Short mmCIF file of C-alpha atoms in Angstrom, two decimals:
data_model
loop_
_atom_site.label_atom_id
_atom_site.label_comp_id
_atom_site.label_asym_id
_atom_site.label_seq_id
_atom_site.Cartn_x
_atom_site.Cartn_y
_atom_site.Cartn_z
CA MET A 513 78.50 80.26 80.62
CA GLY A 514 75.31 81.88 79.56
CA ALA A 515 74.11 82.93 76.04
CA GLU A 516 74.85 86.67 76.72
CA GLN A 517 78.52 86.09 78.11
CA ILE A 518 79.19 84.22 74.84
CA ASN A 519 77.52 86.97 72.74
CA THR A 520 79.82 89.66 74.79
CA VAL A 521 82.74 87.48 74.03
CA ARG A 522 81.99 87.34 70.32
CA ARG A 523 81.23 91.18 69.96
CA PHE A 524 84.39 92.20 71.70
CA ASN A 525 86.43 89.69 69.22
CA ARG A 526 84.46 91.43 66.47
CA THR A 527 85.47 94.96 67.58
CA VAL A 528 88.86 93.98 68.26
CA SER A 529 89.79 92.38 65.12
CA ALA A 530 88.42 94.99 63.11
CA ARG A 531 89.94 97.85 64.72
CA VAL A 532 93.37 96.37 64.84
CA GLY A 533 93.43 95.44 61.10
CA VAL A 534 93.71 91.76 61.18
CA LEU A 535 91.10 91.50 58.60
CA HIS A 536 93.47 92.96 55.99
CA ASP A 537 95.86 90.92 53.98
CA ARG A 538 98.56 93.82 54.10
CA PHE A 539 98.54 94.25 58.00
CA LEU A 540 100.07 97.42 59.25
CA GLY A 541 100.35 98.42 55.39
CA ARG A 542 103.02 95.78 54.69
CA ASP A 543 102.85 93.16 52.21
CA ARG A 544 102.16 90.56 54.34
CA PRO A 545 99.13 89.11 56.48
CA VAL A 546 99.18 89.25 60.43
CA GLY A 547 100.20 85.69 60.58
CA GLU A 548 103.56 86.38 59.12
CA ALA A 549 103.92 89.68 60.71
CA ARG A 550 103.39 87.77 64.12
CA LEU A 551 105.90 85.22 63.43
CA LEU A 552 108.53 87.96 62.93
CA TRP A 553 107.74 89.42 66.25
CA GLU A 554 107.95 86.07 68.14
CA ILE A 555 111.26 85.07 66.52
CA GLY A 556 112.98 88.03 68.08
CA GLU A 557 116.38 88.74 68.11
CA HIS A 558 117.72 85.49 69.34
CA GLY A 559 115.28 83.02 67.42
CA GLN A 560 113.23 80.31 68.44
CA THR A 561 112.82 76.40 67.51
CA VAL A 562 109.61 75.97 65.17
CA ARG A 563 108.15 73.84 67.98
CA GLN A 564 108.52 76.70 70.33
CA LEU A 565 106.55 78.94 67.64
CA ARG A 566 103.94 76.42 67.06
CA GLU A 567 103.06 76.18 70.85
CA ARG A 568 103.22 79.60 71.70
CA LEU A 569 101.01 80.82 68.82
CA GLY A 570 98.67 77.59 68.89
CA LEU A 571 99.20 76.76 65.10
CA ASP A 572 99.20 73.42 63.47
CA SER A 573 102.46 72.17 61.93
CA GLY A 574 101.33 72.42 58.15
CA TYR A 575 100.07 76.26 58.71
CA ILE A 576 103.46 77.38 60.46
CA SER A 577 105.37 75.99 57.99
CA ARG A 578 103.71 77.68 54.94
CA LEU A 579 104.08 80.86 56.98
CA LEU A 580 107.95 80.33 57.45
CA ARG A 581 108.22 79.12 53.84
CA SER A 582 107.01 82.44 52.93
CA LEU A 583 109.06 84.47 55.37
CA GLU A 584 112.12 82.28 54.14
CA SER A 585 111.60 83.06 50.43
CA ASP A 586 111.20 86.82 51.15
CA GLY A 587 114.83 86.54 52.72
CA LEU A 588 113.53 87.67 56.09
CA VAL A 589 114.38 84.32 58.10
CA THR A 590 116.55 81.31 58.00
CA MET A 591 115.96 77.86 59.45
CA GLU A 592 118.94 76.08 60.84
CA PRO A 593 118.85 72.41 62.24
CA GLN A 594 120.46 72.22 65.90
CA PRO A 595 123.61 70.54 65.84
CA GLY A 596 122.57 67.96 68.55
CA ASP A 597 119.46 67.05 66.87
CA LYS A 598 118.79 67.88 63.18
CA ARG A 599 115.27 67.16 63.40
CA VAL A 600 114.84 70.69 65.74
CA ARG A 601 115.10 73.63 63.49
CA THR A 602 116.15 76.98 64.97
CA VAL A 603 114.48 80.02 63.09
CA LEU A 604 116.54 83.16 62.99
CA LEU A 605 115.63 86.71 61.70
CA THR A 606 118.13 87.85 58.61
CA ASP A 607 119.27 91.43 58.89
CA ALA A 608 116.23 92.24 56.38
CA GLY A 609 113.81 90.38 58.96
CA ARG A 610 115.35 92.76 61.66
CA THR A 611 114.60 95.53 59.52
CA GLU A 612 111.02 94.52 58.64
CA ARG A 613 110.29 93.61 62.26
CA ALA A 614 111.45 97.29 63.32
CA VAL A 615 109.09 98.80 60.78
CA LEU A 616 106.35 96.45 62.15
CA ASP A 617 107.02 97.65 65.68
CA ARG A 618 107.02 101.59 64.71
CA ARG A 619 103.62 100.97 63.15
CA SER A 620 102.13 98.88 65.77
CA ASP A 621 103.05 101.84 68.25
CA GLU A 622 101.36 104.15 65.75
CA LEU A 623 98.26 101.76 65.68
CA ALA A 624 98.21 101.69 69.54
CA GLY A 625 98.23 105.44 69.67
CA SER A 626 95.45 105.83 67.31
CA LEU A 627 93.18 103.70 69.52
CA LEU A 628 94.04 105.85 72.46
CA ALA A 629 94.02 109.52 70.77
CA PRO A 630 90.31 109.91 70.62
CA LEU A 631 89.95 109.31 74.42
CA ASN A 632 90.15 111.74 77.25
CA ALA A 633 92.82 110.80 79.76
CA ALA A 634 90.33 109.07 81.98
CA GLN A 635 89.03 106.85 79.19
CA ARG A 636 92.51 106.04 78.28
CA ALA A 637 93.53 105.07 81.43
CA ARG A 638 90.18 102.87 81.99
CA LEU A 639 90.87 101.30 78.41
CA VAL A 640 94.65 100.17 79.17
CA ALA A 641 93.42 98.82 82.65
CA ALA A 642 90.63 96.76 81.01
CA MET A 643 93.25 95.70 78.36
CA ALA A 644 95.64 94.70 81.08
CA GLU A 645 92.91 92.70 82.69
CA VAL A 646 91.75 90.90 79.54
CA ASP A 647 95.49 90.04 78.73
CA ARG A 648 95.83 88.41 82.04
CA LEU A 649 92.81 86.60 82.25
CA LEU A 650 93.10 85.12 78.45
CA THR A 651 96.64 84.21 79.37
CA ALA A 652 95.22 82.30 82.72
CA ALA A 653 92.70 80.53 80.11
CA THR A 654 95.71 79.47 78.12
CA VAL A 655 97.33 77.55 80.94
CA THR A 656 96.99 73.80 80.63
CA MET A 657 97.49 71.16 83.68
CA GLU A 658 98.26 67.83 83.10
CA ALA A 659 99.08 64.76 85.61
CA VAL A 660 102.72 63.46 84.63
CA ASP A 661 105.40 61.13 86.31
CA PRO A 662 107.47 63.01 88.73
CA ARG A 663 110.33 62.15 86.92
CA HIS A 664 109.33 64.01 83.79
CA PRO A 665 111.64 66.61 82.83
CA ASP A 666 109.06 69.39 83.22
CA ALA A 667 108.28 68.09 86.79
CA GLU A 668 112.05 67.86 87.58
CA HIS A 669 112.30 71.59 86.44
CA CYS A 670 109.52 73.03 88.35
CA LEU A 671 110.78 70.97 91.47
CA ARG A 672 114.53 72.31 91.16
CA SER A 673 112.95 75.74 90.70
CA TYR A 674 110.95 75.16 93.75
CA PHE A 675 113.58 74.01 95.83
CA THR A 676 115.71 76.98 94.77
CA GLU A 677 113.21 79.50 95.62
CA LEU A 678 112.81 77.84 99.19
CA GLN A 679 116.67 78.23 99.59
CA GLU A 680 116.39 81.86 98.99
CA ARG A 681 113.24 82.58 101.26
CA PHE A 682 113.59 80.35 104.14
CA GLU A 683 115.56 82.03 106.91
CA ALA A 684 118.12 78.99 107.33
CA GLY A 685 117.76 78.09 103.61
CA PHE A 686 116.45 74.88 102.47
CA ASP A 687 117.91 71.31 102.31
CA PRO A 688 115.92 69.01 100.42
CA ALA A 689 117.88 66.06 102.54
CA LEU A 690 116.35 67.22 105.53
CA SER A 691 112.69 67.86 104.55
CA LEU A 692 109.84 64.96 104.30
CA LEU A 693 110.16 64.91 100.71
CA PRO A 694 107.70 62.27 99.28
CA ASP A 695 109.53 59.88 96.93
CA ALA A 696 108.60 59.62 93.15
CA GLY A 697 106.59 56.60 93.88
CA GLU A 698 104.32 58.41 96.32
CA LEU A 699 103.21 60.84 93.57
CA ARG A 700 102.39 58.15 91.01
CA PRO A 701 99.36 56.43 90.60
CA PRO A 702 97.78 54.49 92.58
CA ARG A 703 99.64 56.31 95.54
CA GLY A 704 99.28 59.82 94.40
CA LEU A 705 99.75 61.96 91.19
CA PHE A 706 101.56 64.86 90.14
CA LEU A 707 100.35 67.84 88.26
CA VAL A 708 102.40 70.29 85.93
CA ALA A 709 101.05 73.58 84.84
CA ARG A 710 102.46 74.68 81.25
CA LEU A 711 101.95 78.12 79.40
CA HIS A 712 102.81 77.97 75.78
CA GLY A 713 104.63 74.57 76.27
CA GLU A 714 106.77 75.88 79.19
CA PRO A 715 106.34 74.36 82.58
CA ILE A 716 105.31 77.16 85.18
CA GLY A 717 103.97 75.23 88.14
CA CYS A 718 103.55 72.12 89.68
CA ALA A 719 101.45 70.40 92.73
CA GLY A 720 101.58 66.85 94.22
CA LEU A 721 99.15 64.66 95.94
CA LYS A 722 99.81 61.92 98.30
CA LEU A 723 96.82 59.11 98.48
CA PRO A 724 98.35 56.90 101.19
CA PRO A 725 96.05 54.22 102.36
CA ASP A 726 96.09 54.62 105.72
CA ALA A 727 96.24 58.57 106.15
CA PRO A 728 94.21 61.50 104.93
CA ALA A 729 95.40 63.20 101.36
CA GLU A 730 98.14 65.40 101.43
CA ILE A 731 99.09 68.10 98.99
CA LYS A 732 103.01 68.33 98.63
CA ARG A 733 105.42 70.53 96.48
CA MET A 734 102.91 73.17 95.30
CA TRP A 735 104.73 75.82 93.40
CA VAL A 736 104.21 78.66 90.65
CA ALA A 737 106.60 80.43 88.77
CA ARG A 738 107.15 84.00 89.80
CA HIS A 739 106.12 85.42 86.36
CA ALA A 740 102.78 83.57 86.52
CA ARG A 741 101.57 84.41 90.07
CA ARG A 742 98.77 86.63 88.89
CA LEU A 743 97.17 84.11 87.14
CA GLY A 744 95.17 82.38 89.72
CA LEU A 745 97.00 79.12 89.52
CA GLY A 746 97.59 78.51 93.14
CA ARG A 747 93.92 78.45 93.76
CA ARG A 748 93.48 76.40 90.30
CA PHE A 749 95.92 73.75 91.63
CA LEU A 750 93.92 73.46 94.82
CA THR A 751 90.46 72.87 93.28
CA GLU A 752 91.98 70.51 90.92
CA LEU A 753 93.71 68.60 93.70
CA GLU A 754 90.63 68.66 95.85
CA GLY A 755 88.37 67.18 92.92
CA ARG A 756 91.19 64.40 92.33
CA ALA A 757 91.02 63.58 96.03
CA VAL A 758 87.41 63.35 96.20
CA GLY A 759 87.54 61.18 92.97
CA HIS A 760 89.77 58.83 95.03
CA GLY A 761 86.88 58.66 97.90
CA ARG A 762 88.84 60.98 100.24
CA ASP A 763 87.09 63.36 102.63
CA LEU A 764 90.09 64.99 104.49
CA LEU A 765 92.95 66.90 102.59
CA ARG A 766 95.91 68.05 104.47
CA LEU A 767 99.10 70.15 103.92
CA ASP A 768 101.88 72.27 105.67
CA THR A 769 103.90 75.19 104.73
CA ASN A 770 106.46 77.50 106.11
CA LYS A 771 105.78 81.10 107.73
CA ALA A 772 107.84 82.66 105.07
CA LEU A 773 105.33 81.88 102.18
CA ALA A 774 102.79 84.25 103.68
CA ALA A 775 100.82 84.58 100.40
CA ALA A 776 100.35 80.75 100.39
CA VAL A 777 99.14 80.82 103.96
CA GLY A 778 96.57 83.46 103.12
CA LEU A 779 95.65 81.29 99.76
CA TYR A 780 95.12 78.17 101.92
CA ARG A 781 93.00 80.29 104.52
CA SER A 782 90.95 81.85 101.69
CA CYS A 783 90.04 78.41 100.28
CA GLY A 784 88.55 76.85 103.25
CA PHE A 785 91.63 75.18 104.85
CA GLN A 786 91.58 75.30 108.69
CA GLU A 787 94.76 75.59 110.71
CA VAL A 788 95.34 72.44 113.06
CA PRO A 789 97.98 70.90 115.30
CA ALA A 790 101.05 69.53 113.58
CA PHE A 791 100.30 66.09 111.69
CA ASN A 792 103.83 65.53 110.83
CA ASP A 793 107.63 66.20 111.96
CA GLU A 794 108.24 68.27 108.95
CA PRO A 795 111.23 70.44 110.08
CA TYR A 796 110.40 73.35 107.62
CA ALA A 797 106.75 73.57 108.44
CA HIS A 798 105.40 76.22 110.84
CA HIS A 799 101.64 75.99 109.82
CA TRP A 800 99.76 72.79 109.34
CA PHE A 801 96.15 72.85 107.66
CA GLU A 802 93.17 70.46 106.73
CA LYS A 803 89.94 70.82 104.90
CA ARG A 804 86.95 68.33 104.84
CA LEU A 805 85.67 67.67 101.23
CA ASP A 806 82.36 67.19 100.14
CA ARG A 807 82.00 63.94 98.30
CA GLY A 808 79.98 65.93 95.64
CA GLY A 809 83.21 67.69 94.70
CA GLU A 810 82.61 70.86 97.04
CA GLY A 811 85.19 71.45 99.72
CA GLN A 812 83.68 72.48 103.13
CA GLY A 813 85.52 74.78 105.65
#
């Protein structure tokens, strides 16, 4: 990152914060700051747990508690413990809270319109497209990746979702019992690892790396949730796993895939993987790939 890039980001942040009114204590002309207004919107019609709100907005426990107490004292929200776990509190909008949220929605629409109104049609289209791209990239930058035990609930959620999708997309369906699935031990150190990607605390993708002592490293079970597939996570997973493989002294990385996963095949090829003859008996595979890795951390096609 260069100084000019940093300066451009800071200038953008100053322009947006001033233009959308977040510097005022009375956001959108109401009697509350932007933090409380945003919480009302995030709570939504069906409510959210305090933990979900904290993770989604990136707020510390003390600050979000103060915001929620203020909203509760104004009669806009209630906080109820979950029946199965009194430590978990669900935040719900009251009737007054839903009315206030509707007012904020209407005024937010008016503010958005005021941003677009001075521009001509071509400028509006450019601004909206640029905003969509900024939103996508900022969301991508929010995603975290963590190595977890393959029996972790988030890992199991991703794998269940992955197998369900394969069942839908493969011509003959998918039966995990017939596939060469690695057992959990093969995806735990030192024999391997398993990565989970999360967005606002929600698991949205996974990828495993096998590190057998007598064979090349192998990528297994890479999956990204449908709603997160424009965030560049497939390429990010590959880069991360290549680095991990190199860190374990490996110079060759392999993977196999099914012909139905055309986007994945294209991604592997664009990332420098070369198609090779079959190196295993995976019944659901139609393509086998490998990539030579630079011990300095850069892959070579």
